[in-house]
PDB file of C-alpha atoms in Angstrom:
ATOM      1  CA  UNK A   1      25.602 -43.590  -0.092  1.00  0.00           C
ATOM      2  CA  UNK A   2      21.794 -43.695   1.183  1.00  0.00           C
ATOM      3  CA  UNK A   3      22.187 -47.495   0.699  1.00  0.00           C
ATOM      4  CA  UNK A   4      25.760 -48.766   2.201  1.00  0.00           C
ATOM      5  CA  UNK A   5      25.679 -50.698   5.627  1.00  0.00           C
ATOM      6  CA  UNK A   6      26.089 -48.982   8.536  1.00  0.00           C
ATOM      7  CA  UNK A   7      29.178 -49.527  10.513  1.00  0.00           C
ATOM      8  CA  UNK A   8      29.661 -49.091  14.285  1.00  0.00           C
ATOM      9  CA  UNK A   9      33.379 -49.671  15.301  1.00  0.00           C
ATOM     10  CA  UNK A  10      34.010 -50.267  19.147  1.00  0.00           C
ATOM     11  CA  UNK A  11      37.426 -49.191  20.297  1.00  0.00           C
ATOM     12  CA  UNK A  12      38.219 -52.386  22.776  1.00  0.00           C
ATOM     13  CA  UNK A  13      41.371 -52.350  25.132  1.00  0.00           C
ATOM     14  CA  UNK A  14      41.719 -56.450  24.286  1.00  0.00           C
ATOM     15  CA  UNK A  15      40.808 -57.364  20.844  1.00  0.00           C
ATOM     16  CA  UNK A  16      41.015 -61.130  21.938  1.00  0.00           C
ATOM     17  CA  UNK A  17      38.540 -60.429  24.987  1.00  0.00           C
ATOM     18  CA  UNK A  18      36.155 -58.722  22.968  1.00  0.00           C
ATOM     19  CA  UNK A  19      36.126 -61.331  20.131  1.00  0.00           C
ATOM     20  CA  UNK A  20      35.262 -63.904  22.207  1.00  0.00           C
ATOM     21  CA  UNK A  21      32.467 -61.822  23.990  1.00  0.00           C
ATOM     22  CA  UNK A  22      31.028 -61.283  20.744  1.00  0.00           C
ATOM     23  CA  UNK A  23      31.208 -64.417  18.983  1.00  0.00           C
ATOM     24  CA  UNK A  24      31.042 -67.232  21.633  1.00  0.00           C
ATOM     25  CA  UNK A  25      29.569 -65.105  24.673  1.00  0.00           C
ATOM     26  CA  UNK A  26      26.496 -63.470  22.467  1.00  0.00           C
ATOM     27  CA  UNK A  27      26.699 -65.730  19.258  1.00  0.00           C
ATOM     28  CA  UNK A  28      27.003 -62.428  16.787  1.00  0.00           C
ATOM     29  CA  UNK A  29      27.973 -64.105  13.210  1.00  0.00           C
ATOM     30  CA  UNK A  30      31.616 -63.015  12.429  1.00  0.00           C
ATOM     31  CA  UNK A  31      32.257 -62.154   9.244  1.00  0.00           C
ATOM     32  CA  UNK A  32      35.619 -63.499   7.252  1.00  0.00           C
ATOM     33  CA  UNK A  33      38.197 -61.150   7.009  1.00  0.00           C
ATOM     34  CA  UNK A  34      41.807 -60.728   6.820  1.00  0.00           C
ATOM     35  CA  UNK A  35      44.133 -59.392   8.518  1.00  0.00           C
ATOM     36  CA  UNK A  36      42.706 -59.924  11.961  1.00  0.00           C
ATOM     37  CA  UNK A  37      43.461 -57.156  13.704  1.00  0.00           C
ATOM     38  CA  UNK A  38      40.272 -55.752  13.136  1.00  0.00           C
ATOM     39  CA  UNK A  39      36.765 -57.992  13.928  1.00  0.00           C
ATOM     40  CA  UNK A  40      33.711 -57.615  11.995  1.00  0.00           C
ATOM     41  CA  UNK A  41      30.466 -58.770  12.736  1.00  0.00           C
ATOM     42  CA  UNK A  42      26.777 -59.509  10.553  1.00  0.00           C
ATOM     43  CA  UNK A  43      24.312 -57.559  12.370  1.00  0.00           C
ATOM     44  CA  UNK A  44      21.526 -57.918   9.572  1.00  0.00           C
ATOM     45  CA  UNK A  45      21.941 -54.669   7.435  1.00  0.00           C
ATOM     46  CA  UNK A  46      24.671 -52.880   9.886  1.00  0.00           C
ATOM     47  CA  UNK A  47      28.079 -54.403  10.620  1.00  0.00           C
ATOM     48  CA  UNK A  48      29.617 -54.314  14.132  1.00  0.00           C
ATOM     49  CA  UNK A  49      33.402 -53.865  13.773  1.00  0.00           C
ATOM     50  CA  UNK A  50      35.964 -53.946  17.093  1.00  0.00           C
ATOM     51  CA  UNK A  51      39.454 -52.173  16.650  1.00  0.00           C
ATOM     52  CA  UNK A  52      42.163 -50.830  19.636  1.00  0.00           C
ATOM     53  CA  UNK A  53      40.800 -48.441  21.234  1.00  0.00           C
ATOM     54  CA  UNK A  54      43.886 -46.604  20.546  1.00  0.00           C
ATOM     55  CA  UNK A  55      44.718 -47.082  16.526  1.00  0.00           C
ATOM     56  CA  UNK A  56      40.656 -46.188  16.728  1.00  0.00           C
ATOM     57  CA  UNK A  57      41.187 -42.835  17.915  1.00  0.00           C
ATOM     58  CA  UNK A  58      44.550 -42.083  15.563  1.00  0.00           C
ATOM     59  CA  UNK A  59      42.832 -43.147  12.855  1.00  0.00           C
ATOM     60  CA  UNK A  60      39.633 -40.533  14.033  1.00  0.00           C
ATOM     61  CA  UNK A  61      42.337 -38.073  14.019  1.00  0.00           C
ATOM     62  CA  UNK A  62      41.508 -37.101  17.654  1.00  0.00           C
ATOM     63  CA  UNK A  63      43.080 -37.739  20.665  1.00  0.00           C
ATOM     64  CA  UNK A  64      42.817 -40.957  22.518  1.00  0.00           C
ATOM     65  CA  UNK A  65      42.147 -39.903  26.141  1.00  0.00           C
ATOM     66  CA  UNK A  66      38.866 -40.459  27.549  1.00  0.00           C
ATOM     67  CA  UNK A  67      36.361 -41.075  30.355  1.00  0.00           C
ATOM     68  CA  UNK A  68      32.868 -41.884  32.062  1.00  0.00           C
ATOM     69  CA  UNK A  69      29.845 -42.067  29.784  1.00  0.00           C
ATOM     70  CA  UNK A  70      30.954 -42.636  25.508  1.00  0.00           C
ATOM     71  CA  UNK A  71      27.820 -40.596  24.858  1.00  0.00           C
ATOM     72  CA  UNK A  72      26.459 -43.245  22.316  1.00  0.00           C
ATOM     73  CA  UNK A  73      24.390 -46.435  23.211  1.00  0.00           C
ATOM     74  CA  UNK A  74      23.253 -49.293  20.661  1.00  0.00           C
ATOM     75  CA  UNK A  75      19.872 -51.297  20.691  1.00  0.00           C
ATOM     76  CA  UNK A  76      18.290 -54.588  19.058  1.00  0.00           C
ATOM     77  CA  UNK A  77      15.117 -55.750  19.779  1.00  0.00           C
ATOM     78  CA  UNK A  78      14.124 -58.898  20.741  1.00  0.00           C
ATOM     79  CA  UNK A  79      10.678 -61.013  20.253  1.00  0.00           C
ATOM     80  CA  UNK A  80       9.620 -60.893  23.705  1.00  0.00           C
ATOM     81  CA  UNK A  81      10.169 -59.384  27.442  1.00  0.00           C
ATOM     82  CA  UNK A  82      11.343 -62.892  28.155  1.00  0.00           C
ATOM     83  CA  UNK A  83      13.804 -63.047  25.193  1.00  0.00           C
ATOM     84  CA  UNK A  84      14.953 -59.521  26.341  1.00  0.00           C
ATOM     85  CA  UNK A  85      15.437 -61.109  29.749  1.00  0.00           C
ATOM     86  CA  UNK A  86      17.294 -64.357  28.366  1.00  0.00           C
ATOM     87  CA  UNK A  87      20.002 -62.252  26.246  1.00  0.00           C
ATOM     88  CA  UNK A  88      20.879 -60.145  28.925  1.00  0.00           C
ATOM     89  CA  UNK A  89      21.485 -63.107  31.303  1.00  0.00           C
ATOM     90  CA  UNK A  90      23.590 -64.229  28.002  1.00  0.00           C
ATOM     91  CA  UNK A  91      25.573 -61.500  28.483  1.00  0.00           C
ATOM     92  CA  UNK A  92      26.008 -61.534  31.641  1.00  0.00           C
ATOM     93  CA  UNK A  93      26.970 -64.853  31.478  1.00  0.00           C
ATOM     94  CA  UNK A  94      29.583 -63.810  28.546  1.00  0.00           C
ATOM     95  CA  UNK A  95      31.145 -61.226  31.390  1.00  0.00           C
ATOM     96  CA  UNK A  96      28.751 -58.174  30.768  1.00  0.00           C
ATOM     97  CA  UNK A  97      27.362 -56.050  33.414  1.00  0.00           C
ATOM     98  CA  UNK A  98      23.935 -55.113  33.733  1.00  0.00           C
ATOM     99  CA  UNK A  99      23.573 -51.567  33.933  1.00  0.00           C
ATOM    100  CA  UNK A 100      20.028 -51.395  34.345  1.00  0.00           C
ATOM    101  CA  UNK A 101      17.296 -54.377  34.906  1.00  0.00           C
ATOM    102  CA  UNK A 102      14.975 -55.147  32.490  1.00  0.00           C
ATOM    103  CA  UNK A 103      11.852 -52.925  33.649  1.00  0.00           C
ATOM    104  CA  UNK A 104       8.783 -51.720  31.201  1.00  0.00           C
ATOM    105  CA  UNK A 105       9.488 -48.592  29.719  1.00  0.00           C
ATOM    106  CA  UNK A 106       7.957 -45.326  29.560  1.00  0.00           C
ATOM    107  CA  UNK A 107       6.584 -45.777  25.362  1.00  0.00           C
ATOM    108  CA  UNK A 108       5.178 -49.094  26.882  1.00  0.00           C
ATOM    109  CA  UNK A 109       7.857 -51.691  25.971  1.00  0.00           C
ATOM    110  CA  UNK A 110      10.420 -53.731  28.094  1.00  0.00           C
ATOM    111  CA  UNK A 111      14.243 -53.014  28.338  1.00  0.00           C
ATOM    112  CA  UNK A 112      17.555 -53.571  29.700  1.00  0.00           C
ATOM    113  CA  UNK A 113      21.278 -52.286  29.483  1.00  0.00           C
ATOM    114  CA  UNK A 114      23.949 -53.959  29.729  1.00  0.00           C
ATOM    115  CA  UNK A 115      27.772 -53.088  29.215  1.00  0.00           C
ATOM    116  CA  UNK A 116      30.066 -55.100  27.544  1.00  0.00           C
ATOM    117  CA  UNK A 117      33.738 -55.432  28.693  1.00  0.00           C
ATOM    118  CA  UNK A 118      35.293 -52.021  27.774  1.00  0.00           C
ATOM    119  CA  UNK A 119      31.716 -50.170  29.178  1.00  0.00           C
ATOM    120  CA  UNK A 120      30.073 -50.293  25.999  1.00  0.00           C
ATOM    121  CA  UNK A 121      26.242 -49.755  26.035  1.00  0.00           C
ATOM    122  CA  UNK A 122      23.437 -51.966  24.828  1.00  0.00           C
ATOM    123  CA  UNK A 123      20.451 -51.711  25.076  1.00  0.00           C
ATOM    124  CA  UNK A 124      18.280 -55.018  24.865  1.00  0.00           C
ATOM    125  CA  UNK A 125      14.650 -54.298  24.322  1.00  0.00           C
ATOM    126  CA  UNK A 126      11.066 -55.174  22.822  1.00  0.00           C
ATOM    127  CA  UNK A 127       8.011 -53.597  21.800  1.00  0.00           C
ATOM    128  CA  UNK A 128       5.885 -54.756  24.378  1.00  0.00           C
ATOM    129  CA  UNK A 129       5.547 -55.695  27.824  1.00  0.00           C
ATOM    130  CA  UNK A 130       4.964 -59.404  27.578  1.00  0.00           C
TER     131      UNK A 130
ATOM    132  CA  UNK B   1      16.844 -61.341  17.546  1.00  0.00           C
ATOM    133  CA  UNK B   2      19.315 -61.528  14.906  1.00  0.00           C
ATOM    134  CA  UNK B   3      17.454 -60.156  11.818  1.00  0.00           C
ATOM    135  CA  UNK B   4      16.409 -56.538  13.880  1.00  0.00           C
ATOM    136  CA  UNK B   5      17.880 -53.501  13.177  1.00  0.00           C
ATOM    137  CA  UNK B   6      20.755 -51.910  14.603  1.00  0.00           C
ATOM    138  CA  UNK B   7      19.588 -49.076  16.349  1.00  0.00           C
ATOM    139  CA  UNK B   8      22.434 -46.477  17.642  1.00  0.00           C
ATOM    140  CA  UNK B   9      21.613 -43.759  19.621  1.00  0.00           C
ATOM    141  CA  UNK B  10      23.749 -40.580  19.849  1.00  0.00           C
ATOM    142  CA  UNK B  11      23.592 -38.532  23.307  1.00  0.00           C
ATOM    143  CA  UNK B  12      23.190 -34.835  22.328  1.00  0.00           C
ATOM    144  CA  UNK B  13      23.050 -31.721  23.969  1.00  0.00           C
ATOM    145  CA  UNK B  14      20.500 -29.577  21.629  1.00  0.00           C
ATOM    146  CA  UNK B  15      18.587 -31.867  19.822  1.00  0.00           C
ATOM    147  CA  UNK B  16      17.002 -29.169  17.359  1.00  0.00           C
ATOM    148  CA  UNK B  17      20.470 -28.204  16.496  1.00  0.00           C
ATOM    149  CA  UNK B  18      21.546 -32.522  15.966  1.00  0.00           C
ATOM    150  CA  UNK B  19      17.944 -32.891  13.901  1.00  0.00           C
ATOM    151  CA  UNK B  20      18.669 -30.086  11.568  1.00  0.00           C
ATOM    152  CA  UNK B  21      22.545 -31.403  11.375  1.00  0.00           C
ATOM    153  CA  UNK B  22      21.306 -35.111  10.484  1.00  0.00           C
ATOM    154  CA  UNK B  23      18.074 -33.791   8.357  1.00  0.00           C
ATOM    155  CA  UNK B  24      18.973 -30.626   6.641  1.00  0.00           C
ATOM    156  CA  UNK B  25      22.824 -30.758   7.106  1.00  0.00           C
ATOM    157  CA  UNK B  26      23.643 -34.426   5.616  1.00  0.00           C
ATOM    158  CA  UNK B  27      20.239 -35.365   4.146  1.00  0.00           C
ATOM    159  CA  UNK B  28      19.253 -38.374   6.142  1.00  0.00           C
ATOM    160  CA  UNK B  29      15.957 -39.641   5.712  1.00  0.00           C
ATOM    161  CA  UNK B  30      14.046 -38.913   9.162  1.00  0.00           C
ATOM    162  CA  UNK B  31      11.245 -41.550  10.508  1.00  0.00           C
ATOM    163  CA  UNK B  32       8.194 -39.936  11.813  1.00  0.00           C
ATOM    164  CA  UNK B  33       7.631 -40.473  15.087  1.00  0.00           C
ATOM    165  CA  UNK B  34       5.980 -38.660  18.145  1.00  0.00           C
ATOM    166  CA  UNK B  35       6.119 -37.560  20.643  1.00  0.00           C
ATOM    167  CA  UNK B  36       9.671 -35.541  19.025  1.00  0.00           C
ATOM    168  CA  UNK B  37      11.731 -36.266  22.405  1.00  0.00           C
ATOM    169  CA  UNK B  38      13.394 -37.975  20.369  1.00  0.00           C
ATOM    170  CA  UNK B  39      14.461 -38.576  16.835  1.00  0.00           C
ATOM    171  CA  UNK B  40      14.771 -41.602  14.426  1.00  0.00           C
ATOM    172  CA  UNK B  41      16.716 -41.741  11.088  1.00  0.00           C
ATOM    173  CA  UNK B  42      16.424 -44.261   8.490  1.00  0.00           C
ATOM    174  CA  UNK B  43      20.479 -46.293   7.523  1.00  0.00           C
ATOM    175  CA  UNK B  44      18.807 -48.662   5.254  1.00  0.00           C
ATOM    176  CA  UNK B  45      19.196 -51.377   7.790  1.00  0.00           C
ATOM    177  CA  UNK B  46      19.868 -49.641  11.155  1.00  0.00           C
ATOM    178  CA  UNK B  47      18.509 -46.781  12.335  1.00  0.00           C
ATOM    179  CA  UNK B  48      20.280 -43.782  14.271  1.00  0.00           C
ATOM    180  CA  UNK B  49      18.649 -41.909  16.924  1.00  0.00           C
ATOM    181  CA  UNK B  50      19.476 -38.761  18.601  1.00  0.00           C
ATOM    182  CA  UNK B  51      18.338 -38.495  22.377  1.00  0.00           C
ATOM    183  CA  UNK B  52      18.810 -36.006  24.703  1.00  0.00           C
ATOM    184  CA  UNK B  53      22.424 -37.404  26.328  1.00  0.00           C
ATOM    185  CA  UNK B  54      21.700 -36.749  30.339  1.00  0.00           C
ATOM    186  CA  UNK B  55      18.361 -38.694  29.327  1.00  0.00           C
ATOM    187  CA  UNK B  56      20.103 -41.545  27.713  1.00  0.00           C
ATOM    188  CA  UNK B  57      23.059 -42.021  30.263  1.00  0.00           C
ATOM    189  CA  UNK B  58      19.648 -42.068  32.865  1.00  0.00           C
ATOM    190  CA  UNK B  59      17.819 -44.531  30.710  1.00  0.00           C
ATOM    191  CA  UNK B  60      21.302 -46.515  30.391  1.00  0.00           C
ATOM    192  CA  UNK B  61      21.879 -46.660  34.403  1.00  0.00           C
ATOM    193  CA  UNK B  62      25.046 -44.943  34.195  1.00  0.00           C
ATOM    194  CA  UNK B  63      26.613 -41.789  35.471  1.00  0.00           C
ATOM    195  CA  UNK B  64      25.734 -38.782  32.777  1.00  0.00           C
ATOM    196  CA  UNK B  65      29.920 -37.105  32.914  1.00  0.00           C
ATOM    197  CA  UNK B  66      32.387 -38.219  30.366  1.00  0.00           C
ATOM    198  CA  UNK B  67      34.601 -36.532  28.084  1.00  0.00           C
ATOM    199  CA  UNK B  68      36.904 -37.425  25.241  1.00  0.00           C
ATOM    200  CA  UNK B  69      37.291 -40.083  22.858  1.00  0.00           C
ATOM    201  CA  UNK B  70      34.034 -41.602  23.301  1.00  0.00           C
ATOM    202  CA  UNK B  71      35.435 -45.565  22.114  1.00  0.00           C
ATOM    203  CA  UNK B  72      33.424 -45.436  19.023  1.00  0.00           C
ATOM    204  CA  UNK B  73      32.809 -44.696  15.297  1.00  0.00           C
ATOM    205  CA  UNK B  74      30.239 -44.716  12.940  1.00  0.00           C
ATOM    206  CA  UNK B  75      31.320 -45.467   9.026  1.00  0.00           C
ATOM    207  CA  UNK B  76      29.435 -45.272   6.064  1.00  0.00           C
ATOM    208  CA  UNK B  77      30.787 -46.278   2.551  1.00  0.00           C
ATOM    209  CA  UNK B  78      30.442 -43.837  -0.487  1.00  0.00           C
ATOM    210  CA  UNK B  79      31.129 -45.550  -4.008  1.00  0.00           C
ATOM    211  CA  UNK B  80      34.466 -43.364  -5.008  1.00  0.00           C
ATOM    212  CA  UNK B  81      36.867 -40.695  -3.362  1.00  0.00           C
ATOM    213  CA  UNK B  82      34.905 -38.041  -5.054  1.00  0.00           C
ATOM    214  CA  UNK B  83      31.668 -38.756  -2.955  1.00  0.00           C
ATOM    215  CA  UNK B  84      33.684 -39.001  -0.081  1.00  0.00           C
ATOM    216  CA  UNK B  85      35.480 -35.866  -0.674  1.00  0.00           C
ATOM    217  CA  UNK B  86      31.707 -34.613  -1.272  1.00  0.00           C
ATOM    218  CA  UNK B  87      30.394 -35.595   1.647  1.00  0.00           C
ATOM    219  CA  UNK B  88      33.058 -34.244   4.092  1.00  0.00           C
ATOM    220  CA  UNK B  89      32.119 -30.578   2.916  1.00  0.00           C
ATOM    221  CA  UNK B  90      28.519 -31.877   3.099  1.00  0.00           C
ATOM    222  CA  UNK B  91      29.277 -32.331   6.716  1.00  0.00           C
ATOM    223  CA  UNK B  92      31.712 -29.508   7.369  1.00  0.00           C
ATOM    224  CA  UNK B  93      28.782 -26.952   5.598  1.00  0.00           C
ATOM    225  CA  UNK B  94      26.635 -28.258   8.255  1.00  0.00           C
ATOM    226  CA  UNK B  95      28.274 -27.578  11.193  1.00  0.00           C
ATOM    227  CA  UNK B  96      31.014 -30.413  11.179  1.00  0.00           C
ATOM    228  CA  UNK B  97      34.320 -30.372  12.169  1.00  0.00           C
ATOM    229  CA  UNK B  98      37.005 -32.286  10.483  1.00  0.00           C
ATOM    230  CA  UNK B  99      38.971 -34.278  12.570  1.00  0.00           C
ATOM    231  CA  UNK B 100      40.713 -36.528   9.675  1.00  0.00           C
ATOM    232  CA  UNK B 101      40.960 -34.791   6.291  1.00  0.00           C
ATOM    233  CA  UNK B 102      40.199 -37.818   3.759  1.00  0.00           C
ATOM    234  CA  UNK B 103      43.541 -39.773   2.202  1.00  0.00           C
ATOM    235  CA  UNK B 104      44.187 -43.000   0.991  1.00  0.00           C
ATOM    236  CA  UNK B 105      44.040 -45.684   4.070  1.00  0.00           C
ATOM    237  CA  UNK B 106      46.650 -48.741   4.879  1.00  0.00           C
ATOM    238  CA  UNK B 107      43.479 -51.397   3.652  1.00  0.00           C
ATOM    239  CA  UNK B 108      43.753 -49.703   0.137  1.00  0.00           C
ATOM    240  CA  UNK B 109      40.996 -47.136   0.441  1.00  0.00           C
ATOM    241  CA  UNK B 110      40.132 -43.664   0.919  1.00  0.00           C
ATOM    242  CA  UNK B 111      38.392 -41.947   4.259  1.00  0.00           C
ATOM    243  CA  UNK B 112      37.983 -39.194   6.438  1.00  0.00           C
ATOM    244  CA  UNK B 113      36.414 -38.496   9.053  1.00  0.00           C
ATOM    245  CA  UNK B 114      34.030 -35.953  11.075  1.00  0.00           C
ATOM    246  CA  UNK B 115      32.885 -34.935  14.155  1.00  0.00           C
ATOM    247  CA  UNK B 116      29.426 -33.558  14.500  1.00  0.00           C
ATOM    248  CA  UNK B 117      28.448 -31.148  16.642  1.00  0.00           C
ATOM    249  CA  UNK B 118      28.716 -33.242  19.928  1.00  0.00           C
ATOM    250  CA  UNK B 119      32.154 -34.556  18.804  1.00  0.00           C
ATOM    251  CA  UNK B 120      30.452 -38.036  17.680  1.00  0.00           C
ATOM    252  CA  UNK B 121      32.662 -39.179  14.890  1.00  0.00           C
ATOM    253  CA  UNK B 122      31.777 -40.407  11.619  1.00  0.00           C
ATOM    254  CA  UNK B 123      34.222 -42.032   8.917  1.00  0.00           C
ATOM    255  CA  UNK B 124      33.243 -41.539   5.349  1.00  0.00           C
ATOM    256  CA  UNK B 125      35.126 -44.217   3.059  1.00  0.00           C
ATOM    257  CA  UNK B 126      35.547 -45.651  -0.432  1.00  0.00           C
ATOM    258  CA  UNK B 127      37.061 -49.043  -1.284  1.00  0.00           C
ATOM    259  CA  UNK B 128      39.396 -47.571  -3.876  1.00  0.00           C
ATOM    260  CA  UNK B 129      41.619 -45.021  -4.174  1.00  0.00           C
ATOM    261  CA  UNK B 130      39.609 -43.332  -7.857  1.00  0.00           C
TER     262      UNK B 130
END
């Protein structure tokens, strides 16, 4: 199993909304698929899949209730600090909200959060400060 | 930015108890890093990370509190029921609870799924029902 693609599935309230933030606001590579009431995305090596929130948590097995911080952030790293800063203006552009300015980091790189329409985390970042 | 890895980081409360879960308990190859604040395992393609989870909410720019369904799943692939069957008990040996004992799914596979010991949920799946 060591060598199977990762897969992180976002529970969205509006499968439509999120879709479009994805694929037109941050121009992540959909992947084909049928029926479309799931969305999967290329994310070189992982795949990014969004479901209802809801069916999400049924088909977890857990209840669907829930509040304030998820607990789980994702990251990709850009080139650059200004590439950092030009995909997070992308996404803020795409309806996003910046959760935290791009600023050096303590282990010496550059990073910023942002959240994407249902509060999910990411983290845009690279490995040094220029 | 598009050919990075997928990095997803998983608040946790004790993260001795989430390394040995991830390193002893399922087997997943750790990176070596230092300083061990914080640690980095190898997806083949993405990486997962476990981070203390007041830290991360902090380095995020959001409030630490939240509870419930967190609004997102992790899913690896095995290649037949068997390993995925195998891999649950992996998980529940380690410390896991199951929240989704594995069956055949509506898309004409077979999953379940776990939580690990700070509820984050994993689905383990097959594409076929043998």
């Amino acid at each position: 199993m060591s060598t199977t693609p990762l897969i992180v599935t976002l529970g969205v309230e509006d499968l439509r909304r999120s879709i479009r933030f994805y694929e037109s606001g941050l121009g992540f590579p959909r992947v084909p698929y049928q029926p479309e009431t799931i969305a999967f995305f290329d994310l070189g090596g992982a795949q990014l899949a969004l479901f209802p929130r809801g069916a999400l948590a049924e088909d977890a097995g857990v209840p669907g209730s829930g509040e304030g911080f998820s607990g789980v952030t994702l990251a990709r790293f850009a080139s650059s600090s200004k590439e950092v800063s030009a995909f997070l203006e992308r996404a803020i552009q795409a309806g996003a909200r910046l959760t935290r300015a791009a600023e050096p980091t303590s282990w010496g790189g550059f990073s910023g959060y942002f959240a994407d329409p249902d509060g999910h985390l990411w983290e845009i970042a690279c490995d040094s400060k220029t």
